[in-house]
Short mmCIF file of the C-alpha atoms (twelve columns), coordinates in Angstrom:
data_MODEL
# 
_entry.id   MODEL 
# 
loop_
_atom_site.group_PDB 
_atom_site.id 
_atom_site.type_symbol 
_atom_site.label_atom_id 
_atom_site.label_alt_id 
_atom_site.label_comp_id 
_atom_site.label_asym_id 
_atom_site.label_seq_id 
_atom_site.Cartn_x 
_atom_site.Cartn_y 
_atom_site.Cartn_z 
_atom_site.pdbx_PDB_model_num 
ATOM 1   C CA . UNK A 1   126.776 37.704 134.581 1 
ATOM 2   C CA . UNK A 2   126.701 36.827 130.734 1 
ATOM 3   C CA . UNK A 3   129.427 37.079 128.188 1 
ATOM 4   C CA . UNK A 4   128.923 38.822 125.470 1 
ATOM 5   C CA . UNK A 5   129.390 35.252 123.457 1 
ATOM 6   C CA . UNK A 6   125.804 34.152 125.697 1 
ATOM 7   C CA . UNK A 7   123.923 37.194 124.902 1 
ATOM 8   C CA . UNK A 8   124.575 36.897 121.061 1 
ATOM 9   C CA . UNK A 9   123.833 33.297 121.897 1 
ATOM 10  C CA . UNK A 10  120.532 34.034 123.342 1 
ATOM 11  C CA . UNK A 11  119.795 36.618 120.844 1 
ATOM 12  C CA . UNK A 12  119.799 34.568 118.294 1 
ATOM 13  C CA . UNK A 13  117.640 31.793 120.071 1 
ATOM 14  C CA . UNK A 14  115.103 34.425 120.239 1 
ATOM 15  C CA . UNK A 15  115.386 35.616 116.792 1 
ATOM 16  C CA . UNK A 16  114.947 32.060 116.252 1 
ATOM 17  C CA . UNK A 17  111.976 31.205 117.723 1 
ATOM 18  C CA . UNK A 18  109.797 34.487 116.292 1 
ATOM 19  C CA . UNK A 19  111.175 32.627 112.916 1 
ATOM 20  C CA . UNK A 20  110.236 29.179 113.899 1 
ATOM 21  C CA . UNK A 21  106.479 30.267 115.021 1 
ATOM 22  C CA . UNK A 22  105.893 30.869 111.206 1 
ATOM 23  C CA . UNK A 23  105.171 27.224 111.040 1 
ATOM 24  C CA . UNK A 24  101.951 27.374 112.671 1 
ATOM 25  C CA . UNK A 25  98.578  27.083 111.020 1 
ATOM 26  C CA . UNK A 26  97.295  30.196 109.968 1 
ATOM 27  C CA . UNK A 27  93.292  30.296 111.649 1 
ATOM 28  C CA . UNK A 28  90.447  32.600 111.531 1 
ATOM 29  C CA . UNK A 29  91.100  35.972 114.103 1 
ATOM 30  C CA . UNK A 30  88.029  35.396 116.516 1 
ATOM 31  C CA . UNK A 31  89.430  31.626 116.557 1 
ATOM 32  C CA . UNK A 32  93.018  32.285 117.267 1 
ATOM 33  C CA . UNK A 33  91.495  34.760 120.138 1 
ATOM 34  C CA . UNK A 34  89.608  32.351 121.742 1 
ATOM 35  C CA . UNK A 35  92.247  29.873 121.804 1 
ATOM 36  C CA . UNK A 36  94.843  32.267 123.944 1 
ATOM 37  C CA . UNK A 37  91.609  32.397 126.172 1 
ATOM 38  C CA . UNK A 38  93.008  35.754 127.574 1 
ATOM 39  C CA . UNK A 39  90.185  36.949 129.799 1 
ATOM 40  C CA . UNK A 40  90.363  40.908 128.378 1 
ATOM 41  C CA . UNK A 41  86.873  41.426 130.035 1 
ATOM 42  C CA . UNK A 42  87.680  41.392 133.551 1 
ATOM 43  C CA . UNK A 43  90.291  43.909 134.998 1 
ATOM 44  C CA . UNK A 44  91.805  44.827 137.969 1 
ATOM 45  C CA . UNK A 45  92.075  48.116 139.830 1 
ATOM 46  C CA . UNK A 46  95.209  49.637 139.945 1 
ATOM 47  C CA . UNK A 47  94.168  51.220 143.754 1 
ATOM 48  C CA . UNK A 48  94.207  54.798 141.801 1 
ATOM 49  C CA . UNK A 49  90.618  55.557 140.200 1 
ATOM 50  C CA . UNK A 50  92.024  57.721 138.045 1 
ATOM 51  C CA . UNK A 51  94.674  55.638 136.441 1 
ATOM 52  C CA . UNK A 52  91.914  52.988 135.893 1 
ATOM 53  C CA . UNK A 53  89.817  55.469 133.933 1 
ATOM 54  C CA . UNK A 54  93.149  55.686 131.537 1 
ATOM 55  C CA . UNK A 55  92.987  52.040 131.193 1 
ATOM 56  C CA . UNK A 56  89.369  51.169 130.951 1 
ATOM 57  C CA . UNK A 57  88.604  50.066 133.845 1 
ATOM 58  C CA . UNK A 58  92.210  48.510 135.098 1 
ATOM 59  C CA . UNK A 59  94.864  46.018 134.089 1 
ATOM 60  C CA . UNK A 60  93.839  42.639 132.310 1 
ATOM 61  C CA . UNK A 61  95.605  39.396 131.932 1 
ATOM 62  C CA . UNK A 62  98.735  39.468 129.527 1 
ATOM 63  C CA . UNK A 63  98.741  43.686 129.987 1 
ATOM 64  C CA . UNK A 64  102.869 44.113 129.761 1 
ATOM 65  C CA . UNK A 65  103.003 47.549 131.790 1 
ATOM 66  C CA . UNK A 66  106.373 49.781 132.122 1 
ATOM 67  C CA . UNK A 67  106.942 51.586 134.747 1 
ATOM 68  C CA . UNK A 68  109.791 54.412 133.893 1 
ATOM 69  C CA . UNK A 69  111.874 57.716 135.385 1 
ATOM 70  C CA . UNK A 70  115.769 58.399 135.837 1 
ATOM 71  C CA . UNK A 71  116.877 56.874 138.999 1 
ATOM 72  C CA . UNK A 72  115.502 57.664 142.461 1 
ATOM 73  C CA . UNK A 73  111.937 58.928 141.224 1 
ATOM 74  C CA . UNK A 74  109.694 56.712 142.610 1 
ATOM 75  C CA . UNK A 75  109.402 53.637 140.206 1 
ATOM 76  C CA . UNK A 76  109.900 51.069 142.290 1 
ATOM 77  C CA . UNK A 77  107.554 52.901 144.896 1 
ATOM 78  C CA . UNK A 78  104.730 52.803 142.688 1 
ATOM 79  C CA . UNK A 79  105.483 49.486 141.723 1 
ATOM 80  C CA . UNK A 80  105.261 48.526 145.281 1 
ATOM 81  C CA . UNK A 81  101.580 50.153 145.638 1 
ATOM 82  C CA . UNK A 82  100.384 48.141 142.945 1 
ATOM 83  C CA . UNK A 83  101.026 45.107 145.065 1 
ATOM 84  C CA . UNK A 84  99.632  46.332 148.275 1 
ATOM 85  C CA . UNK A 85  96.717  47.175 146.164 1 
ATOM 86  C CA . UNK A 86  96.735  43.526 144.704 1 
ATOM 87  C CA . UNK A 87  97.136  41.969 147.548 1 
ATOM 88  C CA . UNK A 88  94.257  43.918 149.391 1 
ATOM 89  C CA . UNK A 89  92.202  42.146 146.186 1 
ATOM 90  C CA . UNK A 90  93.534  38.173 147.276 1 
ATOM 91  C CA . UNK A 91  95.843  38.948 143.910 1 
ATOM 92  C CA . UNK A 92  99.299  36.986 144.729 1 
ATOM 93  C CA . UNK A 93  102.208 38.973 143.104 1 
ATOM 94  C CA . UNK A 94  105.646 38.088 142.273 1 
ATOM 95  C CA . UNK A 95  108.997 39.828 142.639 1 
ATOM 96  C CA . UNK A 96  112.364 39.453 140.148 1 
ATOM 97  C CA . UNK A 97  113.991 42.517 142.939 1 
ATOM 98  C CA . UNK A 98  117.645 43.006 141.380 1 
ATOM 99  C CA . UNK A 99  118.166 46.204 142.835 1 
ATOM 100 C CA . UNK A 100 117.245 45.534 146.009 1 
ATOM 101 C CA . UNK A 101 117.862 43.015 148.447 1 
ATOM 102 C CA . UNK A 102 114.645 40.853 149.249 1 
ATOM 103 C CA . UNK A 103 115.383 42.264 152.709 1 
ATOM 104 C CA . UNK A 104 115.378 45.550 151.816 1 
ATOM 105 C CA . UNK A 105 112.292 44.863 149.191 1 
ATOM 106 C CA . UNK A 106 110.483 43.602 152.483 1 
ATOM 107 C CA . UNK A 107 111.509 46.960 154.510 1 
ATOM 108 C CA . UNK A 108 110.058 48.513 151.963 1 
ATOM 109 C CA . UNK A 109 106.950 46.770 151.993 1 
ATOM 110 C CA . UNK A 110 106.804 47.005 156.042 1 
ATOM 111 C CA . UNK A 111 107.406 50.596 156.224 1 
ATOM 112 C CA . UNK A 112 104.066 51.003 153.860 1 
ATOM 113 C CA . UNK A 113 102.035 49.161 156.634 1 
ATOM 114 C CA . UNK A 114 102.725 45.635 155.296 1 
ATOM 115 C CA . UNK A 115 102.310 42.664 157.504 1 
ATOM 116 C CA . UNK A 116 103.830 39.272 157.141 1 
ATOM 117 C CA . UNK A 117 101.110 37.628 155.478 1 
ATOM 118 C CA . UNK A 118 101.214 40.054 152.075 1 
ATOM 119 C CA . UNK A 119 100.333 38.093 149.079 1 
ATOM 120 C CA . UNK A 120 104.008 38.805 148.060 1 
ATOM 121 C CA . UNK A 121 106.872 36.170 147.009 1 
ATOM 122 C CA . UNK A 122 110.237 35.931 145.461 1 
ATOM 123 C CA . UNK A 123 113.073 33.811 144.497 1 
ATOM 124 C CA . UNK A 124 115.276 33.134 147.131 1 
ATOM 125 C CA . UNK A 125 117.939 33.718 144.948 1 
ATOM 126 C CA . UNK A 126 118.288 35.129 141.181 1 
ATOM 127 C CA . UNK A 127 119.449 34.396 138.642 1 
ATOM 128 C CA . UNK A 128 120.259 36.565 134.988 1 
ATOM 129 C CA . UNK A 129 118.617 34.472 132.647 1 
ATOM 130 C CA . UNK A 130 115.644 34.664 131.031 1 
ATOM 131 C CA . UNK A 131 114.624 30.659 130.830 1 
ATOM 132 C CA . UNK A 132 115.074 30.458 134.491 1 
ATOM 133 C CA . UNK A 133 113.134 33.329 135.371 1 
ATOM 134 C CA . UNK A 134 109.893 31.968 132.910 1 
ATOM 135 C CA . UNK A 135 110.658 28.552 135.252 1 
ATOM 136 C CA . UNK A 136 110.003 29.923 138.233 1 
ATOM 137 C CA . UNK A 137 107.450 32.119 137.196 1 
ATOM 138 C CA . UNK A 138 105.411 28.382 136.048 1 
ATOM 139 C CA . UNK A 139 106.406 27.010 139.467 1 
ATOM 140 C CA . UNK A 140 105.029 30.002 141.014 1 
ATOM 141 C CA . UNK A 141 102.015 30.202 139.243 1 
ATOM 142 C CA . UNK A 142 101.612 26.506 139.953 1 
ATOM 143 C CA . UNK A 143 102.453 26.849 143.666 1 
ATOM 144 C CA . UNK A 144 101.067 30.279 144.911 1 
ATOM 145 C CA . UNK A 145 98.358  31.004 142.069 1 
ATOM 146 C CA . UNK A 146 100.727 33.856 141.228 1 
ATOM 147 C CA . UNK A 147 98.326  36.937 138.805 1 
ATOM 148 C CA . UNK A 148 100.834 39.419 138.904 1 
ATOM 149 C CA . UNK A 149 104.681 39.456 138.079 1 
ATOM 150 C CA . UNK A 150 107.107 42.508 138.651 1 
ATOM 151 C CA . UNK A 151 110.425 42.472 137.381 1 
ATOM 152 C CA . UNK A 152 113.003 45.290 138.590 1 
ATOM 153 C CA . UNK A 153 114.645 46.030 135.849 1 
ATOM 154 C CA . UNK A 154 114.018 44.850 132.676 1 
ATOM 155 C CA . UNK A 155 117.926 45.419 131.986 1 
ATOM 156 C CA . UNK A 156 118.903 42.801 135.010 1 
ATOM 157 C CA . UNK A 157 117.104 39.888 133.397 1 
ATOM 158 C CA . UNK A 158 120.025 39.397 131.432 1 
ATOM 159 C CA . UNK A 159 123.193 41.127 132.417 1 
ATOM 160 C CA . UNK A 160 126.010 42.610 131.146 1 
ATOM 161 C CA . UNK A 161 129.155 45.125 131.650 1 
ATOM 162 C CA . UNK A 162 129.206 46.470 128.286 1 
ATOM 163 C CA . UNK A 163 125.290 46.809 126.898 1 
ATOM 164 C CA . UNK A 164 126.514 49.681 125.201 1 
ATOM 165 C CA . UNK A 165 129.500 48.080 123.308 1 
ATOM 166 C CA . UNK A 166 126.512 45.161 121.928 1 
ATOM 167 C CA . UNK A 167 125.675 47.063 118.735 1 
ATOM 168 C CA . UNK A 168 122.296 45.458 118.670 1 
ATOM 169 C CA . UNK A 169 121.326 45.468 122.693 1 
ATOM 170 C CA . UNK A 170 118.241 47.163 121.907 1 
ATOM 171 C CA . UNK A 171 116.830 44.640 119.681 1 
ATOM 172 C CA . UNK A 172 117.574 41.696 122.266 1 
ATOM 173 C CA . UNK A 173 115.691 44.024 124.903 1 
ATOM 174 C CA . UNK A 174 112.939 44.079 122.278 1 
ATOM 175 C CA . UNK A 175 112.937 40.549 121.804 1 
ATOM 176 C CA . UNK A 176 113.024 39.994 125.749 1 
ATOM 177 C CA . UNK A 177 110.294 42.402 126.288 1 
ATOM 178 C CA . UNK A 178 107.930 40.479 123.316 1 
ATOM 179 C CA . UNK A 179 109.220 37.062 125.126 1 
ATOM 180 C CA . UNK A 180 108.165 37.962 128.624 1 
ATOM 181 C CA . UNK A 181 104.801 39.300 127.094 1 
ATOM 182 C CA . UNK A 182 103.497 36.394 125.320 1 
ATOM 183 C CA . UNK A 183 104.821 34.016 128.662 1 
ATOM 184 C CA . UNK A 184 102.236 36.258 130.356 1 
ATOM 185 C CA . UNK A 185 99.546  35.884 127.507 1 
ATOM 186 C CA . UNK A 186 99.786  32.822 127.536 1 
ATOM 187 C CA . UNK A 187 100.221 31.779 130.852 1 
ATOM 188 C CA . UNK A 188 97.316  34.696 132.243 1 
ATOM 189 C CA . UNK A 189 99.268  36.633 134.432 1 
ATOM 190 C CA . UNK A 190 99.979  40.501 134.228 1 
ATOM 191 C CA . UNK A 191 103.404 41.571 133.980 1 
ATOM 192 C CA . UNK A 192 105.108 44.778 135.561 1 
ATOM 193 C CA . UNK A 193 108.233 46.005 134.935 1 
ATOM 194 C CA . UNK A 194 110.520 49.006 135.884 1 
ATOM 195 C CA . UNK A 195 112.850 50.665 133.026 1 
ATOM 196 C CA . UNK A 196 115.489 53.109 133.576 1 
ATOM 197 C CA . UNK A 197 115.100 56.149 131.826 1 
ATOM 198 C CA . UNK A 198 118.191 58.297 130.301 1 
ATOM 199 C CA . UNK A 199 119.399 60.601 132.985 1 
ATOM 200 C CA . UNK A 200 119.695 63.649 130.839 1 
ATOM 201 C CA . UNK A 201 116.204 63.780 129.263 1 
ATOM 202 C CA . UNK A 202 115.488 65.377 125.730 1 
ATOM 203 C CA . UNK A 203 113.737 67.950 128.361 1 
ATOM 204 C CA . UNK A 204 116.860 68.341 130.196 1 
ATOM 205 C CA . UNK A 205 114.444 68.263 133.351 1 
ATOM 206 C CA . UNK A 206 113.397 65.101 135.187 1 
ATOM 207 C CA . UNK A 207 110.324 64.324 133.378 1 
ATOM 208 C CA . UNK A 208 110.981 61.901 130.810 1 
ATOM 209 C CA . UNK A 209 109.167 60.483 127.754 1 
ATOM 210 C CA . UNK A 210 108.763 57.359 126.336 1 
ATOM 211 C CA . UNK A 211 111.759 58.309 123.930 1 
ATOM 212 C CA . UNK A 212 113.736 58.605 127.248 1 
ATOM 213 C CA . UNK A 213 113.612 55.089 128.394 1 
ATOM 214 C CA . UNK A 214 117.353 53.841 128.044 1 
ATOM 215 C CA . UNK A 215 118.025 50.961 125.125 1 
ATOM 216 C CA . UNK A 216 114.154 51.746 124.142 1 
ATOM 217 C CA . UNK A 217 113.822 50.593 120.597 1 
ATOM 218 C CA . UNK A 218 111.433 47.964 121.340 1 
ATOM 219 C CA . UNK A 219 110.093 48.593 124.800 1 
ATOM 220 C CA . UNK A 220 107.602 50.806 124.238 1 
ATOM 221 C CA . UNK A 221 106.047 49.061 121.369 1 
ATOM 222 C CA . UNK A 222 105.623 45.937 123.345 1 
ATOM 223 C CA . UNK A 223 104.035 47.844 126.004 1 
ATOM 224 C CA . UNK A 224 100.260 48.019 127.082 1 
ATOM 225 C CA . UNK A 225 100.783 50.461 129.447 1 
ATOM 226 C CA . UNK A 226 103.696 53.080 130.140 1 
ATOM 227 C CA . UNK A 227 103.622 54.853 133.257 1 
ATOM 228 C CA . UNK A 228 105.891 57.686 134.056 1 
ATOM 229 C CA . UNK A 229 107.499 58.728 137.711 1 
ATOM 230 C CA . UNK A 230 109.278 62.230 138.643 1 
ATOM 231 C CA . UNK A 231 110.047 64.165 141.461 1 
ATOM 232 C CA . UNK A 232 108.400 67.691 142.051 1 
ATOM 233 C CA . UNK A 233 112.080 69.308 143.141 1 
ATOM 234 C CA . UNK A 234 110.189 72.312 144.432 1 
ATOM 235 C CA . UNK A 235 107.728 70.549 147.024 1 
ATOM 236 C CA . UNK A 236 108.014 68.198 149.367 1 
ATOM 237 C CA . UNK A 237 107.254 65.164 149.328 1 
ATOM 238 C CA . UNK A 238 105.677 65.706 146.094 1 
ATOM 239 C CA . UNK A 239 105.742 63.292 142.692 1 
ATOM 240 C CA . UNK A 240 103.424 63.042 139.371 1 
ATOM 241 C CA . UNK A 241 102.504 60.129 136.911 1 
ATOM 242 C CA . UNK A 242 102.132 60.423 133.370 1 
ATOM 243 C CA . UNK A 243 100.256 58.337 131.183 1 
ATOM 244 C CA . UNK A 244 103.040 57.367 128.438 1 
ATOM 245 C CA . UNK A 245 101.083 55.187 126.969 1 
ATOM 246 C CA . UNK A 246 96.877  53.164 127.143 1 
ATOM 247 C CA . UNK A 247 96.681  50.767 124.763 1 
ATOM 248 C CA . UNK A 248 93.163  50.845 125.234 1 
ATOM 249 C CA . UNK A 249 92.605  54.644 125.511 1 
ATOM 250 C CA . UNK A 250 94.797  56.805 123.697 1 
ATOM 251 C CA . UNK A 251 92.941  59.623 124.154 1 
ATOM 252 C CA . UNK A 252 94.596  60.043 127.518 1 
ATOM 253 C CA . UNK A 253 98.252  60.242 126.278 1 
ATOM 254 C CA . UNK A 254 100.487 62.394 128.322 1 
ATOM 255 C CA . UNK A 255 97.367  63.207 130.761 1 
ATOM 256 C CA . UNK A 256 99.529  63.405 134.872 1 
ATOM 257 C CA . UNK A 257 97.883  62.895 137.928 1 
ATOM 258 C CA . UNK A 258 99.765  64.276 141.796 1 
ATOM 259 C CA . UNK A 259 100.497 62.259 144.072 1 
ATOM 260 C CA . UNK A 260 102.031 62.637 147.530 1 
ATOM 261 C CA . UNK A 261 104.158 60.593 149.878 1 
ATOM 262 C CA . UNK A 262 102.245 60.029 152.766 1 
ATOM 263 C CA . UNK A 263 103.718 57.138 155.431 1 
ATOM 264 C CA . UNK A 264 105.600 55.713 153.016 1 
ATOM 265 C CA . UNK A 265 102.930 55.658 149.901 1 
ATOM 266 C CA . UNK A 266 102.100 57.274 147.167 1 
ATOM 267 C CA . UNK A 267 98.591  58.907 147.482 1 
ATOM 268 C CA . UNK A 268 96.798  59.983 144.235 1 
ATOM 269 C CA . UNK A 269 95.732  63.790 144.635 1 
ATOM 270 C CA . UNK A 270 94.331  64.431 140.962 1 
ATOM 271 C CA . UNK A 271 95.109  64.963 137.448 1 
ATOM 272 C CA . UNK A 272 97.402  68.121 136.984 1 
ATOM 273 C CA . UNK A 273 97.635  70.252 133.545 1 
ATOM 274 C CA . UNK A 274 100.286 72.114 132.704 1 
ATOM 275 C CA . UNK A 275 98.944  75.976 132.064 1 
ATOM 276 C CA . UNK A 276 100.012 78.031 129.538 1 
ATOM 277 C CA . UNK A 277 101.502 80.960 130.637 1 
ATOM 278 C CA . UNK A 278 101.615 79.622 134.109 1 
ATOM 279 C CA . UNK A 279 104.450 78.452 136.324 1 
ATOM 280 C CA . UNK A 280 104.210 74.424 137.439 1 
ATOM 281 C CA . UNK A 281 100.453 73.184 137.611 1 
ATOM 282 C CA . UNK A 282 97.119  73.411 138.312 1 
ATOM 283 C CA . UNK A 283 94.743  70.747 139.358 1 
ATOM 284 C CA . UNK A 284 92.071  70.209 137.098 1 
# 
């Protein structure tokens, strides 16, 4: 756990560096791209067709992708589909699991038909700082040819008691959020990770909006992708995913797709639209 005196600390590291980078040498556009060498061609499926089509074709190296609700939605579910997905693809993912217990992250993984030899790792142990976690993100990229990186949440990478007495705990979110990025951009790897949302929405139902992600200043600027989870209260079994935010297709903004729990996963069942003068939804 850090003191408030380490987060200002680290804080003003980060601040720091953004100001130090000025010092670089100021290139042509179609230069400085080719130099990052961030392969933006080639994607990879999500496992959902439809979600693709909302991102072009799939995720990309560098993408920075949240994945948000109020607790007990189904975040960390769909989070966990995107790595069995991966992993059916010979993509290596790996996990920063805070909120659950690398045992209970593997339950998880078994009860969705997982076997032992899922291109899956972890840390055997965490930490709540952000230098160590870019560390062994190198050494796993090094050691296990690691493509994919989910973190769960972005508010555990660094910790505290009191975010809400830090006047400016947004902005070192931001600046977290922008730092975890370019570590992907740079070092080609995609990078996932789950945000709590409020839990009383500006809709005052469990839906949320990109407005409703907690300390979210900066978070959904820095995103690629924004992906929204809720419950359907009045069905069983029953959850939806909004498109919060494409980078690469804005055009299908606040466009949800059904999905249903099936053996432990989340099965895509179509895009839904919300009718006027209707109650709930109607597949389109």
């Amino acid at each position: 756990m850090m003191s408030d005196k380490e987060l200002n600390e680290l804080q003003s590291r980060l601040e720091q560096e953004l100001i130090d980078r000025a010092g670089v040498d100021i290139i042509p556009l179609a230069e400085a791209a080719s130099n990052e060498k961030q392969d933006v061609a080639a994607s990879v499926t999500s496992g959902y067709r439809e979600l693709d089509d909302c991102m072009k074709g799939g995720f990309r190296e560098g993408d920075f992708t949240v994945i948000t609700g109020i607790p007990g939605e189904g975040k960390t579910t769909l989070a966990r589909m995107f790595t069995l997905n991966f992993a059916a693809k010979g993509i290596p993912c790996l996990w920063f699991s805070h909120e659950m217990t690398n045992t209970e992250l593997w339950e998880s993984f078994n009860e969705m038909g997982a076997n032992t030899d899922l291109l899956a790792f972890v840390p055997e142990t965490l930490e709540n700082d952000l230098n160590w976690m870019f560390k062994h993100i190198d050494k796993a990229i090094a050691e296990r040819g690691i493509k994919a990186v989910f973190i769960d949440t972005i508010g555990d990478v660094v910790k505290t008691d009191n975010a809400r007495e830090i006047p400016n705990y947004s902005t070192l979110l931001e600046h977290i959020c922008k730092g975890i990025r370019d570590h992907g951009v740079k070092n080609r790897y995609s990078t996932f990770v789950i945000a709590h949302a409020t839990k009383q929405t500006r809709s005052n139902t469990n839906e949320t909006t990109n407005a409703d992600i907690a300390h979210s200043n900066g978070i959904p600027a820095t995103a690629t992708n924004i992906f929204h989870v809720w419950r359907d209260n009045s069905e069983d079994n029953k959850s939806y995913v909004k498109i919060g935010k494409s980078r690469r297709d804005g055009t299908k903004k606040n466009w949800k797709f059904g999905m249903r729990f099936t053996d432990g996963k989340l099965l895509m069942e179509g895009r839904h639209e919300d009718v006027a003068g209707e109650a709930g939804w109607r597949s389109r």
